[in-house]
Short mmCIF file of C-alpha atoms in Angstrom, two decimals:
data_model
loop_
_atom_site.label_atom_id
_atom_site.label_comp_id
_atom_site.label_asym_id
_atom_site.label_seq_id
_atom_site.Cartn_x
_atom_site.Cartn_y
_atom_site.Cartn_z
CA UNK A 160 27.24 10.19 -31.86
CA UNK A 161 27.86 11.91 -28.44
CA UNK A 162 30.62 10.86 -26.41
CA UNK A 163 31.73 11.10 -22.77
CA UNK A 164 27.95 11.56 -22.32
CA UNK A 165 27.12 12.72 -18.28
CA UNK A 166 23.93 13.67 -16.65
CA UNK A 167 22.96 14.85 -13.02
CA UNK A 168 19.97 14.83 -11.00
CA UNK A 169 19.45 16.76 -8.22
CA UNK A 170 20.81 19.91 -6.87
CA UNK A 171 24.29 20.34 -7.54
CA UNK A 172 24.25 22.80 -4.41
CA UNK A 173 21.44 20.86 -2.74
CA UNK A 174 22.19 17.85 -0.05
CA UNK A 175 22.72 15.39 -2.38
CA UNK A 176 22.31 14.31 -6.30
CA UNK A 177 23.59 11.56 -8.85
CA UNK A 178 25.81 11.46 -11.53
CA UNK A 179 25.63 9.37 -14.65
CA UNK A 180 28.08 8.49 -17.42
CA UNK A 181 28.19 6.53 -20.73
CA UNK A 182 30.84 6.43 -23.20
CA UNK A 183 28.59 7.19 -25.98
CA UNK A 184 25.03 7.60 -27.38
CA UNK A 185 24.05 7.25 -30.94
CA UNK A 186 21.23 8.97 -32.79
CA UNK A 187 20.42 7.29 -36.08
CA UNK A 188 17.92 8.53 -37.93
CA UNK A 189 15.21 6.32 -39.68
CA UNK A 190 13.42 6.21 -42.99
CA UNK A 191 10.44 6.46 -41.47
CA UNK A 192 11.23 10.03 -39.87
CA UNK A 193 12.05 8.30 -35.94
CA UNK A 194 15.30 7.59 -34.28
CA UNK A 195 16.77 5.04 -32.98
CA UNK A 196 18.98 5.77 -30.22
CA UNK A 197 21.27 3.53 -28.31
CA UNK A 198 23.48 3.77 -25.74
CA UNK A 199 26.95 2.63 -24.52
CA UNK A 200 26.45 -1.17 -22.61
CA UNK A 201 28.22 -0.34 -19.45
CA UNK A 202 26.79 2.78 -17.56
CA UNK A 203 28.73 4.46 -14.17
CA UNK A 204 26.52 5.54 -11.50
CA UNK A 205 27.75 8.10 -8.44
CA UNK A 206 25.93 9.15 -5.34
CA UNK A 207 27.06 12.28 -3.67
CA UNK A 208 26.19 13.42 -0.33
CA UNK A 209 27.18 17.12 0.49
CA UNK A 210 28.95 17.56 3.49
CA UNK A 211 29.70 13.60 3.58
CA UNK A 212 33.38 12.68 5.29
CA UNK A 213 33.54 10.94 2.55
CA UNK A 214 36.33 11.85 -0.02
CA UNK A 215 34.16 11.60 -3.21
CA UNK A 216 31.11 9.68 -3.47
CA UNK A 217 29.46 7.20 -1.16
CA UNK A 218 28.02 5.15 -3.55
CA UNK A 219 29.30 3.63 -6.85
CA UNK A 220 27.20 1.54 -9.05
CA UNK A 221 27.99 0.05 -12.75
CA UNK A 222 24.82 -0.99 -14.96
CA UNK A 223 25.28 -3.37 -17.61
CA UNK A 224 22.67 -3.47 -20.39
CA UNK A 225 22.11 -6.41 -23.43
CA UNK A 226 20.06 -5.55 -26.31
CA UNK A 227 18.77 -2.25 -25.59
CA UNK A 228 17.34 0.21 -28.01
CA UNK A 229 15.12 2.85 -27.70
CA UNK A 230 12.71 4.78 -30.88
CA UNK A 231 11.95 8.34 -30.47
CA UNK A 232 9.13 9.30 -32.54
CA UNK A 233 6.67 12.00 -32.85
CA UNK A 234 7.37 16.37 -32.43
CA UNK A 235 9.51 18.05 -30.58
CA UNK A 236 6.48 18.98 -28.32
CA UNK A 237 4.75 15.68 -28.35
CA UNK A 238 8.04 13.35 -28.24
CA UNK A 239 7.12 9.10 -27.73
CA UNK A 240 10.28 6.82 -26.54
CA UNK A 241 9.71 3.24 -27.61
CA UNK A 242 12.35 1.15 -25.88
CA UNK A 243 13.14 -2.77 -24.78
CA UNK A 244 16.04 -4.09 -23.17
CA UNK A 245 16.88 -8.04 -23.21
CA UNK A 246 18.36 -7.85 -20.29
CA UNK A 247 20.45 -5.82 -17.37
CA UNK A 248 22.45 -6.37 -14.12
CA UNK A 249 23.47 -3.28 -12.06
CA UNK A 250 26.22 -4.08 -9.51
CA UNK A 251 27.10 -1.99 -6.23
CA UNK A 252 30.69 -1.47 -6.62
CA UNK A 253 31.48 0.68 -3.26
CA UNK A 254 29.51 1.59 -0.58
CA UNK A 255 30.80 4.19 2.04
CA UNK A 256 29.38 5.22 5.36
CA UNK A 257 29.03 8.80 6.48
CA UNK A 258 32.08 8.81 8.09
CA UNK A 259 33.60 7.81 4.66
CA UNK A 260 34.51 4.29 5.68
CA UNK A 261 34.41 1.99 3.00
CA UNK A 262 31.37 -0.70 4.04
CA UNK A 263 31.99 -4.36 3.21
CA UNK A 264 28.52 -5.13 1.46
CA UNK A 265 27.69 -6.52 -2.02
CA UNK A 266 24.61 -5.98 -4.23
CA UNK A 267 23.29 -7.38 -7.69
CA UNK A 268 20.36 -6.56 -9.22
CA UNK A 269 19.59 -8.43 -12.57
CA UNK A 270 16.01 -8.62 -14.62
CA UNK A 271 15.09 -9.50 -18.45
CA UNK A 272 12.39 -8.73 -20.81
CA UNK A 273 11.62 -4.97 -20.16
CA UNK A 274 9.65 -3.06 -22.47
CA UNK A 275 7.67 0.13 -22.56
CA UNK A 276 6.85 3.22 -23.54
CA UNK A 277 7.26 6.94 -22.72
CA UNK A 278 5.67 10.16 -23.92
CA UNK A 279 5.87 13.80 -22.76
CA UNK A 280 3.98 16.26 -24.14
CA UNK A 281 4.40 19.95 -23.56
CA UNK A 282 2.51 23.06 -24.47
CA UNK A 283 2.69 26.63 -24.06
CA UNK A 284 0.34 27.37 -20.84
CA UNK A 285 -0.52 23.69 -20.22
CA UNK A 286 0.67 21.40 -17.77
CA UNK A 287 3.40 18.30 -18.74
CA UNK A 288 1.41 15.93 -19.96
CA UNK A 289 2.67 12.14 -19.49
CA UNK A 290 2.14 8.71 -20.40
CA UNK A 291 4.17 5.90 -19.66
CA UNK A 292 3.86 2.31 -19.54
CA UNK A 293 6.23 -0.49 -18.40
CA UNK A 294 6.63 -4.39 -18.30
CA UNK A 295 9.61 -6.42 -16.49
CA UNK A 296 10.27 -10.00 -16.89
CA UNK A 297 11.90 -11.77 -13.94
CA UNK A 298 13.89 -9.81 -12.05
CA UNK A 299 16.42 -10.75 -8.60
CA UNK A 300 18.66 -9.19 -6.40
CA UNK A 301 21.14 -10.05 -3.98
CA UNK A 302 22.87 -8.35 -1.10
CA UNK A 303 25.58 -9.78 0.98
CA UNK A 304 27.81 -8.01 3.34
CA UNK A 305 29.20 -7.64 6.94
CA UNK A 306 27.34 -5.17 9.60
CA UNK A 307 29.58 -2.96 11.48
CA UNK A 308 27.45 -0.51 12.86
CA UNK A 309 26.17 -2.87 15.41
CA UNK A 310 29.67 -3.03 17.15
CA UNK A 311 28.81 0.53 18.35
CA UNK A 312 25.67 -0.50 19.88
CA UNK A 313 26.05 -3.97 20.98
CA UNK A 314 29.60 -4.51 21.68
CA UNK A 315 32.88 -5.33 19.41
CA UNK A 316 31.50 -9.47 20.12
CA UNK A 317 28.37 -8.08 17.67
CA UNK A 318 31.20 -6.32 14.82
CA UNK A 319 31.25 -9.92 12.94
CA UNK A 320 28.07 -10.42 12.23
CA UNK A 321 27.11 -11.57 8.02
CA UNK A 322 23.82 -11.00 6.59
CA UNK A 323 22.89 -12.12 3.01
CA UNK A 324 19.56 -12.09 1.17
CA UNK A 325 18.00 -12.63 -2.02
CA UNK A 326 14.60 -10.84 -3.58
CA UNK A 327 12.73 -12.37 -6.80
CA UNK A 328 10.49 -11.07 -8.47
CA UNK A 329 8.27 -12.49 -11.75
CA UNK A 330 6.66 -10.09 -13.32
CA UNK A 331 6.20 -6.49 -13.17
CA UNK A 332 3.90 -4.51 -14.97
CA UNK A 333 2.83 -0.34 -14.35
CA UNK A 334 1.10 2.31 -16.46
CA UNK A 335 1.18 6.30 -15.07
CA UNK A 336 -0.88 8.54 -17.11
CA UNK A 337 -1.48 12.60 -15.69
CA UNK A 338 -0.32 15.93 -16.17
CA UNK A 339 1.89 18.02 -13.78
CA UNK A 340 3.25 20.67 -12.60
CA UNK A 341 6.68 21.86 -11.69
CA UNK A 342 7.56 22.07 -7.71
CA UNK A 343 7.04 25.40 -6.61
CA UNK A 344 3.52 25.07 -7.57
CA UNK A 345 2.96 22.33 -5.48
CA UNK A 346 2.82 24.20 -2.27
CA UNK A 347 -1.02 24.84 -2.63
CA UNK A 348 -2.68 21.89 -3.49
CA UNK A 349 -5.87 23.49 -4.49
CA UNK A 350 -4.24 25.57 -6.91
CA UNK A 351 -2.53 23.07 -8.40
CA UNK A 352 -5.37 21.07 -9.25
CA UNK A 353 -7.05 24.02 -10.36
CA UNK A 354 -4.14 24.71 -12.95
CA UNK A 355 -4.74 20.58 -13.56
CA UNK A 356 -2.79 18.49 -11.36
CA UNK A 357 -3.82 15.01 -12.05
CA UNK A 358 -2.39 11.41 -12.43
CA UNK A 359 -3.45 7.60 -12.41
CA UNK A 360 -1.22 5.22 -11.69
CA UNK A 361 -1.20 1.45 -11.57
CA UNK A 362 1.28 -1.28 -11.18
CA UNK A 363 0.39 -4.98 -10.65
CA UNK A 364 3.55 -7.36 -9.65
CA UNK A 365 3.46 -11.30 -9.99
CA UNK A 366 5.47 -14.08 -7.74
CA UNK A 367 7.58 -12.54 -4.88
CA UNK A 368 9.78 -14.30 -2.87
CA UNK A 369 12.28 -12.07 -0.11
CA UNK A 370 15.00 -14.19 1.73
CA UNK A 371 17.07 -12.82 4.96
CA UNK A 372 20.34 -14.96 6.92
CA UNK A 373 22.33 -13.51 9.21
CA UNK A 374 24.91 -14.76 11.12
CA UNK A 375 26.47 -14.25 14.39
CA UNK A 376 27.18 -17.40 16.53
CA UNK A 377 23.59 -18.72 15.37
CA UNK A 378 21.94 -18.21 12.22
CA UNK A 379 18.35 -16.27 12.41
CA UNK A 380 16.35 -16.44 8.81
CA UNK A 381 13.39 -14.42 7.25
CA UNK A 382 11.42 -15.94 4.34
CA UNK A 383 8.26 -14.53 2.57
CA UNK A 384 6.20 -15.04 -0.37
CA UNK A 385 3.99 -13.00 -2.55
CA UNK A 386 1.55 -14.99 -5.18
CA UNK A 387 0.72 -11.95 -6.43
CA UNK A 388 -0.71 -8.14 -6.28
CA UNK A 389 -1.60 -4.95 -7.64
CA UNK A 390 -1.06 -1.38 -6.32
CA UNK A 391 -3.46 1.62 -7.63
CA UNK A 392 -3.38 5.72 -7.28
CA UNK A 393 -6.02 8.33 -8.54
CA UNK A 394 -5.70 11.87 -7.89
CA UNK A 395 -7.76 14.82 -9.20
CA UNK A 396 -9.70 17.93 -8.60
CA UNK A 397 -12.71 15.23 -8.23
CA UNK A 398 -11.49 12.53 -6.85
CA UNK A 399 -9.07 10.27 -4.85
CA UNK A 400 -9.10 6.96 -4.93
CA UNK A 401 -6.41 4.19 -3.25
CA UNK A 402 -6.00 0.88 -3.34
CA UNK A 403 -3.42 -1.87 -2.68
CA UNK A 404 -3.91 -5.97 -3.03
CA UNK A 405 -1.93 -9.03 -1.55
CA UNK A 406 -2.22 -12.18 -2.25
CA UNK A 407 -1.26 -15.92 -1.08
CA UNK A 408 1.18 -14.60 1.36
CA UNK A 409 3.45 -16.30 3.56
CA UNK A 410 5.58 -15.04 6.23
CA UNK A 411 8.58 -16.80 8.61
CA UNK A 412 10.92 -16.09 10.71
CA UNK A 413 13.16 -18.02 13.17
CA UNK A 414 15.96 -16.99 15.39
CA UNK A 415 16.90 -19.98 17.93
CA UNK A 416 19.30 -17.65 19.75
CA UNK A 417 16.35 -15.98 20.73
CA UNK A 418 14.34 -18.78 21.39
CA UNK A 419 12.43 -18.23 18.11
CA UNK A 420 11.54 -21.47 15.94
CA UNK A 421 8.71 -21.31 14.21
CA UNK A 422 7.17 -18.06 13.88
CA UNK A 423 5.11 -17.71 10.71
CA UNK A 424 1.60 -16.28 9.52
CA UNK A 425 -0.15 -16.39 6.24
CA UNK A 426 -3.21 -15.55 4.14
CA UNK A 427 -5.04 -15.53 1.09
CA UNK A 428 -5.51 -11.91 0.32
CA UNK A 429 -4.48 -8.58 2.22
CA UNK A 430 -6.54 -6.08 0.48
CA UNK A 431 -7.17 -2.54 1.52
CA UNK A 432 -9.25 0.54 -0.98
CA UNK A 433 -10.86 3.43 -0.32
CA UNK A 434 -12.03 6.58 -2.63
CA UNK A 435 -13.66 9.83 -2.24
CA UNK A 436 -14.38 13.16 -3.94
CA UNK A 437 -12.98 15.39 -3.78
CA UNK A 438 -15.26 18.12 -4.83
CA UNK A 439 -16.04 20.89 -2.81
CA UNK A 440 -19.19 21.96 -4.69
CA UNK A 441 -21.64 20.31 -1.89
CA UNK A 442 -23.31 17.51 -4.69
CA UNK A 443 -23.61 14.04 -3.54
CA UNK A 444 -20.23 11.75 -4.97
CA UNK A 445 -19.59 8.42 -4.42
CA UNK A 446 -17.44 7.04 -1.49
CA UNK A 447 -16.04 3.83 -0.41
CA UNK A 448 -13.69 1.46 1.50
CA UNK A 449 -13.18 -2.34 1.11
CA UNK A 450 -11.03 -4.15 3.73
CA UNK A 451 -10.17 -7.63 3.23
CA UNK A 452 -7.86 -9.69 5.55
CA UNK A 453 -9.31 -13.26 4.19
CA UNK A 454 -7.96 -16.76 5.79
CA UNK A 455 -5.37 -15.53 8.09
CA UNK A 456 -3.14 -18.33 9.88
CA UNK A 457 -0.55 -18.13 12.31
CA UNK A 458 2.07 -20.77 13.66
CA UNK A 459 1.32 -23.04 16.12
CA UNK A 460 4.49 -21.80 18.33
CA UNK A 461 2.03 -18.25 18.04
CA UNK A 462 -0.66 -20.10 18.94
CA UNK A 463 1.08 -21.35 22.00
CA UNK A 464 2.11 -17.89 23.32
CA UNK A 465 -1.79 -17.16 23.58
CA UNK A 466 -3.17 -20.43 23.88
CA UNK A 467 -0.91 -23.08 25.59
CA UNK A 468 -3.70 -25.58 25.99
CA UNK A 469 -5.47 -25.46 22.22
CA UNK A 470 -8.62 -24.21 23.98
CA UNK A 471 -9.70 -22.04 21.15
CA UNK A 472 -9.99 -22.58 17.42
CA UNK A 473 -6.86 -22.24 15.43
CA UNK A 474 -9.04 -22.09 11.87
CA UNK A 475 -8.23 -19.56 9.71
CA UNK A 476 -9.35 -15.73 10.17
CA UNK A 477 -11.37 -13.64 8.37
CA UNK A 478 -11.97 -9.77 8.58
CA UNK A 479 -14.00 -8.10 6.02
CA UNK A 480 -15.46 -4.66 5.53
CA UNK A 481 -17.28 -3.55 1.95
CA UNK A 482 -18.99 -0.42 2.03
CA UNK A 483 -20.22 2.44 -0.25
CA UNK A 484 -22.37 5.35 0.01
CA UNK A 485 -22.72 8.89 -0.89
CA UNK A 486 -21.56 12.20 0.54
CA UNK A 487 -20.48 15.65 -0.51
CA UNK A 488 -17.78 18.09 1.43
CA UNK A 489 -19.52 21.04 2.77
CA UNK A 490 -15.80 22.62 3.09
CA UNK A 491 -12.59 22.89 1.37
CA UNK A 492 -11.42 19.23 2.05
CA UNK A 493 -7.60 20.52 1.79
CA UNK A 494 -8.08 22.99 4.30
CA UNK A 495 -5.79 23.48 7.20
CA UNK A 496 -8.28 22.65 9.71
CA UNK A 497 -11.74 21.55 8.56
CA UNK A 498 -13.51 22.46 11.42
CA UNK A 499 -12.00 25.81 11.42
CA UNK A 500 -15.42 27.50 10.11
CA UNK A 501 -15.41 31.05 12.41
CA UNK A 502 -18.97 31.95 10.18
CA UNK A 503 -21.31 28.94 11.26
CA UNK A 504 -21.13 25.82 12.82
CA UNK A 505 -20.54 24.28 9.78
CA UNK A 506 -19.69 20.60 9.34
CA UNK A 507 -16.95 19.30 7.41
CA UNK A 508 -18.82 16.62 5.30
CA UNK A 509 -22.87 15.51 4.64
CA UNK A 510 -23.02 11.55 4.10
CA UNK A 511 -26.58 10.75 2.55
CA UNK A 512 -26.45 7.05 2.31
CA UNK A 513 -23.98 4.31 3.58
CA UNK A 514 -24.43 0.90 1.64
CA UNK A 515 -22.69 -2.28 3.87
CA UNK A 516 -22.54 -4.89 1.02
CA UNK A 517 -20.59 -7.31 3.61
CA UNK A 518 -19.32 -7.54 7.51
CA UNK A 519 -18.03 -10.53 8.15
CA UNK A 520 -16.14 -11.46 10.95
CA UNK A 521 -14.58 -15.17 11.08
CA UNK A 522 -12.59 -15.33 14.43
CA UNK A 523 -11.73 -18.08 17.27
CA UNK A 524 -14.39 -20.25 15.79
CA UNK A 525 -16.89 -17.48 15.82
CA UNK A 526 -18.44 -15.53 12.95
CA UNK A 527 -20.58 -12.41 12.62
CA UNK A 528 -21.81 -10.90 9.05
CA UNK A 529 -23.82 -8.29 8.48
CA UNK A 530 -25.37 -6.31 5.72
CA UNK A 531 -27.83 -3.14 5.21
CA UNK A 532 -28.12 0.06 3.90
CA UNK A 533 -28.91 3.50 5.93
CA UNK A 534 -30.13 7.10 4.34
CA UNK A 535 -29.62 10.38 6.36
CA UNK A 536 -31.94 13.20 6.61
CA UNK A 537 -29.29 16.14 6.83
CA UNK A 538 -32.25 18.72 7.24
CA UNK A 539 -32.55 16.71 10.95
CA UNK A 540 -29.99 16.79 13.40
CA UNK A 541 -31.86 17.12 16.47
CA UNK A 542 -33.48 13.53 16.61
CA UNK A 543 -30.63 12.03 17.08
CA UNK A 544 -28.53 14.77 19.08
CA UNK A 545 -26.18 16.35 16.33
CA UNK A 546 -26.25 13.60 14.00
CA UNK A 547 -28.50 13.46 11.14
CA UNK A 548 -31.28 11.22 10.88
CA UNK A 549 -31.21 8.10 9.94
CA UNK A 550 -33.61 5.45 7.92
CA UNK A 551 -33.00 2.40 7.05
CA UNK A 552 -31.84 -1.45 8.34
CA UNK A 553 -28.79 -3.40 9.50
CA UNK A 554 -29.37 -7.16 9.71
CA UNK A 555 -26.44 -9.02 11.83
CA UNK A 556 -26.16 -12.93 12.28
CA UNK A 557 -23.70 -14.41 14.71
CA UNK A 558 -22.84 -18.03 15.11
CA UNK A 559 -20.38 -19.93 17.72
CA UNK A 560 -20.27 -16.71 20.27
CA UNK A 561 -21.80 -18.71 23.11
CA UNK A 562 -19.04 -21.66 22.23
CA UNK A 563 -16.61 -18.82 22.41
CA UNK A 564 -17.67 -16.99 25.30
CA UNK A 565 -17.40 -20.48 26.84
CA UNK A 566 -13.83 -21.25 25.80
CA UNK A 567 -12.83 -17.27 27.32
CA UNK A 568 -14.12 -18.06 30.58
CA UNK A 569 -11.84 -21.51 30.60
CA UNK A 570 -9.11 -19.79 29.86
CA UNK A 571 -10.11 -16.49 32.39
CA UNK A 572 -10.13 -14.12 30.09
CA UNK A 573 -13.66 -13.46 30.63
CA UNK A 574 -14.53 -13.70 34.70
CA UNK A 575 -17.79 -15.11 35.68
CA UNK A 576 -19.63 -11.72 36.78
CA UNK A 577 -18.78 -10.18 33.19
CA UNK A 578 -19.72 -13.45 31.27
CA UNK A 579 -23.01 -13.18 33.54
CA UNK A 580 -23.73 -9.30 31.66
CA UNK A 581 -22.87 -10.77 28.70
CA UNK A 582 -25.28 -13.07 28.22
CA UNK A 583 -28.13 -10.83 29.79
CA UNK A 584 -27.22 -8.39 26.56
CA UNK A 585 -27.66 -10.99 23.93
CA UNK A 586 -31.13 -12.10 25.26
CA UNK A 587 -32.32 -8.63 25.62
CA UNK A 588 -30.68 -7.47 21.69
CA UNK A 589 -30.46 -11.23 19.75
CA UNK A 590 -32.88 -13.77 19.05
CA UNK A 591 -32.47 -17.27 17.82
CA UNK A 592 -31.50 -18.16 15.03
CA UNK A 593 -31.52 -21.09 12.25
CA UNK A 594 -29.21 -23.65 13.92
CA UNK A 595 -27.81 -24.49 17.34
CA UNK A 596 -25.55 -21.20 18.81
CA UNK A 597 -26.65 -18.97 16.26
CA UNK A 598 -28.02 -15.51 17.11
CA UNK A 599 -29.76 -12.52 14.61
CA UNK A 600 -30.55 -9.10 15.67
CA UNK A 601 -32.20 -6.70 13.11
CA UNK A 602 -31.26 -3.11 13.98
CA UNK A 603 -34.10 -0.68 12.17
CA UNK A 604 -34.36 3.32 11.85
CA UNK A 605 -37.57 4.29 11.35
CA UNK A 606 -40.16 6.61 11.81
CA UNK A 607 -37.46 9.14 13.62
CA UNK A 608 -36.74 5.99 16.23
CA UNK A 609 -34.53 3.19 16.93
CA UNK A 610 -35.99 -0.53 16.78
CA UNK A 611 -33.82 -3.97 17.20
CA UNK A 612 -35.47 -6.57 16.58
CA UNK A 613 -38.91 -4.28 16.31
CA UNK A 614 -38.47 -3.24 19.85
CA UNK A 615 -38.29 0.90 19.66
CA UNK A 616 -35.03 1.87 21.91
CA UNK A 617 -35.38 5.64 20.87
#
């Protein structure tokens, strides 16, 4: 058993670090060779701040821990930390502002049903390698307080003002796998990945739900709600991919002192992902990027700002963008400057094919889509003034534009004598389509020329 047990992290000369003590921790070794070690239920956290006027530190926290227990297993180079805890609550206990005034403001944070795993493994030569993997029950935290600093700002009639707010969360679930390096060999990237810099990590959340109140004469109030989402990271000497998902959101916000009642937006899904190699050995890799903003609403007091006589279609919105293709760096992608080639007019990337699985557009009661896929000739860039040669087909389909159009010139947005151009442009680069207000254009590279709708332009 170890008693009086304290660890920092940070700097102890640096700008700031943290302190953390436990009465005890107790190794007990296990027939099976591991060991189970638990720790002390009440835990005292400190946050210093160098230079702070504050006499000691500026935060205090006290964590609070039910059923925890953690089994070490494996060598002392290859160690693997089992551990679950029924539950915890960690509790703010002071707060103090720089000038080491003590800050009336309360915080909770409470979850259940956290389990994982941790290992570390550590050779001679070798990066740290790491695995880790977590998953956390329902979790919530509250903050309450009084806001002082706006007294400075605003005037003493602001000092009084209350805030309070709660965060849930359901579920919460990540997994980190990679190997690194220690900081000063993080300066040059390259190198770093050279010596094996590389990590994956992934964390998906369930139900979130964020409420805001604060008080000062009126009351003003935030909501917000999560269904769900998942947040990715892959880094590599080959590759980097990125990736973060939304879903069933729903936003709110009123502040009648302001004249605010009903402002709100939601949506379906709020996704955004993109990856690329990272190679700079000039072979083709795959690329991509997905953007999804899919049924996007807003209030009608929004709707009003933009639209005081419902002339245009309040349906939901829809924005998406799903491409792939094919490329290769032609220089050192973590260069200072790319373009920064004194030998040849070198570019910084060759993209051989771009893939457009989906364009859609659902807007105002208007929708475009589109799909194709283009090739590049690289050993071309005359043709097409610089930019390599291209082969290949886009086919776009647009239906309710001339409705739209219509509805814009109502509302004079759109003046006659530009609605006039407008339309000359469609006849001359749409045709009809299936149904009543619906346009397609097919826009074709071929033969070293430019075609819509099979009429050459280049």
């Amino acid at each position: 058993m170890i008693t009086g047990l304290e660890t920092r992290a940070g700097d102890p000369g640096g700008p700031a670090n943290i302190q953390m003590q436990a009465d005890r921790l107790t190794l007990t070794g296990r027939r099976d060779g591991t060991v189970a070690v638990t720790m002390s239920d009440v835990i005292r956290v400190e946050y210093m701040v160098k230079d702070s006027a504050a006499d000691g530190p500026v935060l205090k926290a006290e964590i609070r821990q039910t059923g925890a227990e953690t089994i070490a297993s494996g060598t002392v180079d290859a160690i693997t930390y089992d551990y679950t805890i029924a539950g915890f609550e960690a509790k703010l206990t002071e707060l103090r502002d720089e000038a080491g005034d003590l800050q009336d403001v309360q915080g909770q944070l409470t979850g259940e049903q956290m389990s994982g795993k941790y290992q570390l493994v550590q050779e001679d030569g070798e990066p740290a390698s790491v695995r880790s993997e977590m998953v956390l029950g329902p979790m919530t935290l509250n903050v309450s307080g009084k806001e002082t600093g706006w007294a400075e700002a605003g005037g003493a009639e602001e000092a009084g003002s209350r805030f309070s707010g709660t965060v849930t969360l359901a579920r919460l679930k990540t997994a980190f796998s990679g190997a690194l390096l220690p900081a000063d060999k993080l300066t040059d990237i390259r190198a770093a990945l050279a010596e094996g810099l590389a990590f994956d990590s992934q964390t998906e959340f369930g139900a979130l739900t964020a409420q805001l109140e604060v008080t000062d004469g009126a009351t003003s109030g935030f909501t917000a709600k999560l269904d769900g989402g998942d947040l990715g990271l892959l880094f590599d000497g080959a590759r980097f991919d990125w990736g973060v998902s939304l879903l069933g959101g729903d936003v709110r916000m009123e502040a009648p002192a302001e004249g605010l009642t009903d402002v709100a937006t939601a949506f379906t899904e709020v996704t955004l992902r993109m990856g690329i190699p990272l190679a700079n050995d000039g072979l083709s890799g795959d690329f991509s990027f997905l953007s999804r903003l899919v049924d996007v609403t807003v209030s009608d007091y929004v709707w009003g700002l933009a639209d005081p006589t419902s002339q245009l279609s309040r349906d939901p919105a829809t924005l998406i963008v799903d491409l792939t293709g094919k490329g290769a760096w032609l220089q050192d992608v973590f260069a200072p400057d790319l373009t920064a080639d004194p030998s040849a007019s070198v570019a910084p990337a060759r993209i051989d094919q771009i893939d457009l699985k989906q364009g859609l557009a659902k807007l105002l009661g208007a929708q475009l889509d589109a799909s194709g896929a283009l090739s590049f000739d690289n050993t071309d860039t005359t043709t097409f003034q610089g930019f390599p040669a291209p082969d290949g087909r886009i086919t776009v389909n647009l239906a309710g534009v001339s409705a739209l159009i219509d509805k814009l010139v109502a509302l004079g947005i759109v003046s006659a004598n530009d609605l006039t151009g407008i339309r000359m442009g469609m006849a001359m680069f749409t045709r009809p389509g299936a149904g009543p207000d619906q346009l397609t254009t097919e826009i074709e590279f071929r033969n070293k020329g430019l075609f819509v709708n099979g009429q050459q332009l280049l």
